[in-house]
Amino acid sequence: MSFQATAFAFLFPGNAMTNSILATAYISIFPNLLLYFVPPDINTGALNVLVSFAVGGLLGDVFLHLLPHAFLGEKTEEHSFVEIDNQKNVLIGTGLFVGLFFFFFMDKMMRVVNGGSGHDHQHHHEEQPASGTTSALKKKDDDNNELRQRKQVVEQVKKELDKSGKQSEGIKLSAYLNLLADFTHNMTDGLAMAASFYASPAVGATTAVAVFFHEIPHEVGDYAILVQSGFSKQKAMMAQFTTAVGAFLGTIIGIMIEEKSLLNKEADLKANVTDVVGLLGTDLRWGDLVIPFAAGGFLYIATVGVIPELLEVTGNAKKDKKQSFTEFVAMFVGLGLMFFIAWNDIPA
């Protein structure tokens, strides 16, 4: 038995249900524990290198594991063949798009809600000093002028405080929306864990590895956002742990879908039903669309959600060239890790 197979057997010793819950615990607990050692003002360049590695791993999992399994399935026999069903492929492709669109929809709505909250649209007007019988107060003009100046200063300070308070509320709302998006993201991770391990131990283990390495920079980035938004280090860590509930919720939902699908298959076998009719006349069941859905979500996260940040440059050509080269290498290392695991696939 190879080292890879031994390691995966040690980390995931149970059945599909147990292993998916274990994998969810691995990807949720350990990256969050690392936050204790992360400074809130982590170097952007170092974080981008981690993100590049994670993108390589995540895209490697999508293209080398999830999509091949979704379209071709897991064939363990030496001379097995794949029956081409165009309608089945169309449904799988639709599931892929739905996963991508779901994250696009969530991302768009978050931006719409957040974009309308952080701006101050109020117009402030200066108060005009009241006119009065100034002839009787000429000897106190200097005192009145000083008093008016003080009032104007106080009013200006109040306006600035009100403005900064509204900006702070906008930042806080942005932080909470980010937590909601993180919860949804983690829920998709949980769905992927369940669907992958029910597909095969190989697909499950590689997906767990890819998501684990993606979660580290993802959690670090979210942690930095929360701290910059006014959260204390302890509160930011607790908030990140709270969003991990989404991963376990997603795993439970995925397990329920897969278990129902297995029960239906067993019922068909007991009833000697050979020509099983699934979705729209194909042999697909709802559980078979979870992996394409997760793959679509991972595609959006890696390409639309992360890569645009990696495209940003500082304007310093020498520094940008060095940083870009490091990020390229990190991305290919992440992809190479997924390639190595896929090439030496553990048996189902």
XYZ file of C-alpha atoms in Angstrom:
348
model
C 0.000 0.000 0.000
C 1.384 3.409 -1.000
C 2.003 6.230 1.477
C -0.879 8.169 -0.056
C -3.334 5.321 0.418
C -2.052 4.710 3.964
C -2.452 8.374 4.891
C -5.966 8.580 3.480
C -6.938 5.321 5.186
C -5.705 6.742 8.500
C -7.527 10.068 8.085
C -10.734 8.531 6.724
C -11.187 5.076 8.295
C -14.999 4.802 8.214
C -17.831 4.591 5.720
C -18.935 7.428 3.451
C -21.095 9.065 6.122
C -18.379 8.976 8.791
C -15.639 10.101 6.426
C -17.626 13.064 5.117
C -18.225 14.278 8.693
C -14.542 13.752 9.558
C -13.466 15.664 6.453
C -15.809 18.535 7.350
C -14.272 18.656 10.823
C -10.757 18.747 9.322
C -11.532 21.604 6.919
C -13.469 23.587 9.555
C -11.508 23.260 12.781
C -7.814 23.277 11.847
C -7.816 26.349 9.532
C -9.678 28.313 12.214
C -7.230 27.224 14.912
C -4.400 28.609 12.788
C -5.976 32.064 13.078
C -4.634 32.302 16.633
C -1.112 32.557 15.212
C -1.981 34.917 12.349
C -1.337 38.659 12.803
C -4.326 40.837 11.800
C -2.083 42.860 9.452
C -0.707 39.863 7.554
C 1.459 40.726 4.552
C -0.666 40.898 1.394
C 2.029 39.322 -0.764
C 2.325 36.290 1.493
C -1.457 35.895 1.602
C -1.652 36.069 -2.203
C 0.911 33.265 -2.488
C -1.243 31.107 -0.214
C -4.314 32.045 -2.243
C -2.552 31.109 -5.504
C -1.654 27.703 -4.085
C -5.261 27.230 -2.974
C -6.624 28.250 -6.395
C -4.371 25.681 -8.076
C -5.605 23.011 -5.695
C -9.254 23.964 -6.032
C -9.213 24.123 -9.837
C -7.185 20.922 -9.914
C -9.869 19.209 -7.864
C -12.586 20.519 -10.213
C -10.891 19.549 -13.492
C -9.059 16.397 -12.406
C -11.574 14.865 -9.979
C -15.061 16.327 -9.759
C -15.829 16.889 -13.434
C -14.387 13.562 -14.668
C -16.414 11.771 -12.008
C -19.576 13.749 -12.792
C -19.459 12.908 -16.504
C -17.774 9.485 -16.473
C -18.412 8.080 -13.010
C -16.046 5.811 -11.071
C -15.022 2.747 -13.084
C -12.896 0.303 -11.098
C -13.045 -2.623 -13.515
C -10.042 -3.036 -15.774
C -11.993 -3.228 -19.057
C -15.051 -1.190 -18.141
C -16.698 1.106 -20.693
C -18.720 4.293 -20.474
C -22.071 4.625 -22.186
C -22.532 8.068 -23.710
C -25.885 9.690 -22.929
C -26.157 13.192 -24.352
C -29.242 14.088 -22.292
C -27.467 12.970 -19.117
C -24.496 15.156 -20.012
C -26.836 18.108 -20.577
C -28.319 17.679 -17.085
C -24.840 17.418 -15.526
C -23.772 20.562 -17.366
C -26.914 22.286 -16.124
C -26.050 21.287 -12.560
C -22.597 22.772 -13.084
C -24.116 26.047 -14.275
C -26.622 26.142 -11.398
C -23.763 25.851 -8.906
C -21.874 28.680 -10.586
C -25.001 30.835 -10.909
C -25.935 30.260 -7.255
C -22.666 31.834 -6.137
C -23.001 34.614 -8.701
C -26.493 35.371 -7.369
C -25.303 35.393 -3.753
C -22.293 37.546 -4.606
C -24.422 40.029 -6.558
C -27.041 40.351 -3.825
C -24.365 40.887 -1.177
C -22.870 43.688 -3.252
C -26.287 45.276 -3.852
C -27.165 45.266 -0.153
C -23.739 46.422 0.962
C -23.436 49.081 -1.728
C -26.518 50.920 -0.523
C -25.531 51.110 3.126
C -22.134 52.677 3.381
C -22.759 56.054 1.749
C -23.836 59.276 3.383
C -26.486 60.938 1.199
C -27.536 63.592 3.679
C -26.868 67.227 2.858
C -25.670 69.363 5.746
C -26.592 73.021 5.866
C -24.791 75.681 7.854
C -26.980 77.471 10.371
C -27.211 81.240 9.858
C -26.703 83.369 12.947
C -29.930 84.986 14.126
C -30.307 88.699 13.508
C -31.209 90.878 16.409
C -30.771 94.249 18.045
C -27.004 94.319 17.618
C -26.738 97.995 18.536
C -27.199 97.138 22.212
C -24.681 94.306 22.021
C -21.798 95.963 20.202
C -19.595 95.867 23.255
C -20.046 92.061 23.330
C -19.334 91.453 19.629
C -16.019 89.772 20.308
C -17.580 87.448 22.869
C -20.462 86.598 20.505
C -18.104 85.934 17.620
C -16.057 83.592 19.791
C -19.238 81.835 20.953
C -20.449 81.416 17.381
C -17.093 79.998 16.360
C -17.240 77.511 19.201
C -20.773 76.482 18.213
C -19.675 76.023 14.618
C -16.780 73.843 15.764
C -19.111 71.767 17.928
C -21.590 71.388 15.044
C -18.786 70.385 12.687
C -17.516 67.783 15.160
C -21.046 66.411 15.529
C -21.375 66.147 11.755
C -18.040 64.369 11.458
C -18.944 61.964 14.257
C -22.323 61.299 12.636
C -20.658 60.693 9.288
C -17.979 58.434 10.748
C -20.644 56.571 12.714
C -22.583 55.857 9.534
C -19.382 54.753 7.799
C -18.677 52.487 10.762
C -22.179 51.026 10.461
C -21.500 50.399 6.771
C -18.236 48.635 7.588
C -19.976 46.560 10.253
C -22.733 45.593 7.821
C -20.079 44.652 5.262
C -18.422 42.415 7.855
C -21.706 40.679 8.725
C -22.549 40.205 5.047
C -19.093 38.691 4.605
C -19.869 36.261 7.427
C -23.155 35.325 5.745
C -21.332 34.716 2.458
C -18.746 32.641 4.325
C -21.536 30.576 5.909
C -22.994 29.870 2.447
C -19.551 29.078 1.076
C -18.904 26.614 3.910
C -22.300 25.026 3.322
C -21.268 24.263 -0.258
C -18.009 22.793 1.048
C -20.039 20.481 3.276
C -22.222 19.394 0.362
C -19.078 18.657 -1.632
C -17.641 16.567 1.212
C -20.724 14.359 1.411
C -21.186 13.970 -2.349
C -17.482 13.228 -2.905
C -17.166 10.500 -0.282
C -20.396 8.855 -1.407
C -18.958 8.864 -4.937
C -15.746 7.103 -3.869
C -13.006 7.325 -1.206
C -10.619 8.691 -3.871
C -12.856 11.583 -4.909
C -13.704 12.324 -1.279
C -10.104 12.377 -0.065
C -8.839 14.588 -2.888
C -11.738 17.021 -2.494
C -11.029 17.213 1.242
C -7.359 18.025 0.551
C -8.235 20.711 -2.015
C -10.853 22.362 0.211
C -8.542 22.211 3.247
C -5.772 24.143 1.485
C -8.319 26.589 0.113
C -9.839 27.212 3.545
C -6.551 28.372 5.122
C -6.079 31.588 3.087
C -9.851 32.010 2.867
C -10.249 32.015 6.648
C -7.181 34.240 7.091
C -8.601 36.769 4.623
C -12.016 36.816 6.282
C -10.365 37.109 9.696
C -8.401 40.162 8.545
C -11.605 41.760 7.190
C -13.379 41.272 10.524
C -10.488 42.734 12.531
C -10.268 45.741 10.208
C -14.035 46.192 10.623
C -13.677 46.675 14.363
C -13.928 43.114 15.683
C -11.523 42.130 18.433
C -9.207 39.216 17.698
C -11.239 36.897 19.954
C -14.600 37.974 18.479
C -13.281 37.584 14.943
C -12.101 34.048 15.710
C -15.436 33.140 17.313
C -17.311 34.560 14.313
C -15.218 32.410 11.979
C -15.905 29.322 14.100
C -19.634 30.144 13.929
C -19.601 30.118 10.124
C -18.129 26.603 10.292
C -21.621 25.462 11.317
C -22.557 26.011 7.675
C -20.104 23.312 6.589
C -21.611 20.737 8.961
C -25.128 21.755 7.896
C -24.159 21.284 4.254
C -22.630 17.889 5.046
C -25.798 16.741 6.826
C -27.952 17.875 3.887
C -25.609 16.100 1.476
C -25.703 12.905 3.536
C -29.509 12.971 3.578
C -29.634 13.380 -0.210
C -27.104 10.596 -0.817
C -28.705 8.195 1.690
C -32.133 8.720 0.101
C -30.593 8.040 -3.306
C -28.998 4.820 -2.011
C -32.280 3.681 -0.479
C -34.039 4.230 -3.795
C -31.375 2.202 -5.597
C -31.678 -0.638 -3.069
C -35.462 -0.614 -3.446
C -35.078 -0.877 -7.222
C -32.707 -3.830 -6.852
C -35.064 -5.662 -4.490
C -37.938 -5.090 -6.901
C -35.774 -6.393 -9.771
C -36.160 -3.099 -11.608
C -33.404 -2.972 -14.213
C -34.471 -0.033 -16.369
C -34.437 2.724 -13.768
C -35.897 6.006 -14.980
C -34.485 9.030 -13.197
C -34.537 12.739 -13.946
C -36.198 13.563 -17.281
C -35.901 10.008 -18.538
C -32.192 9.570 -17.736
C -30.637 7.355 -15.062
C -29.580 10.403 -13.023
C -30.951 10.986 -9.533
C -30.917 14.214 -7.543
C -27.913 13.004 -5.571
C -25.905 12.713 -8.788
C -26.193 16.469 -9.333
C -24.593 17.462 -6.030
C -21.042 17.023 -7.358
C -21.680 19.126 -10.512
C -23.303 21.781 -8.301
C -20.277 21.828 -5.980
C -17.906 21.922 -8.968
C -19.737 24.963 -10.357
C -19.473 26.679 -6.984
C -15.755 25.929 -6.751
C -15.248 27.290 -10.283
C -16.904 30.580 -9.329
C -14.999 30.848 -6.047
C -11.624 30.220 -7.676
C -12.056 32.237 -10.876
C -14.456 35.096 -10.126
C -14.059 35.299 -6.358
C -10.271 34.953 -6.005
C -8.329 35.355 -9.251
C -9.370 39.029 -9.802
C -7.593 39.846 -6.521
C -4.466 38.116 -7.785
C -4.541 40.257 -10.955
C -3.996 43.444 -8.956
C -0.513 45.001 -9.138
C 1.297 47.662 -7.128
C 2.815 49.572 -10.056
C 6.352 48.643 -9.037
C 7.440 46.547 -12.035
C 10.320 44.778 -10.300
C 8.262 43.903 -7.238
C 5.236 42.849 -9.340
C 7.343 40.529 -11.529
C 8.776 38.768 -8.498
C 5.371 38.492 -6.817
C 3.719 37.236 -10.020
C 6.363 34.562 -10.551
C 5.939 33.364 -6.949
C 2.156 33.217 -7.368
C 2.458 31.281 -10.652
C 4.753 28.740 -9.011
C 2.423 28.413 -6.005
C -0.577 27.849 -8.289
C 1.208 25.113 -10.241
C 2.342 23.482 -6.991
C -1.317 23.333 -5.887
C -2.337 21.926 -9.262
C 0.585 19.490 -9.182
C -0.518 18.170 -5.804
C -3.980 17.416 -7.179
C -2.450 15.861 -10.308
C -0.226 13.586 -8.212
C -3.162 12.445 -6.080
C -5.340 11.865 -9.169
C -2.599 9.970 -11.009
C -2.043 7.678 -8.041
C -5.732 7.353 -7.254
C -6.579 5.195 -4.244
C -8.986 2.387 -5.094
C -12.696 2.897 -4.554
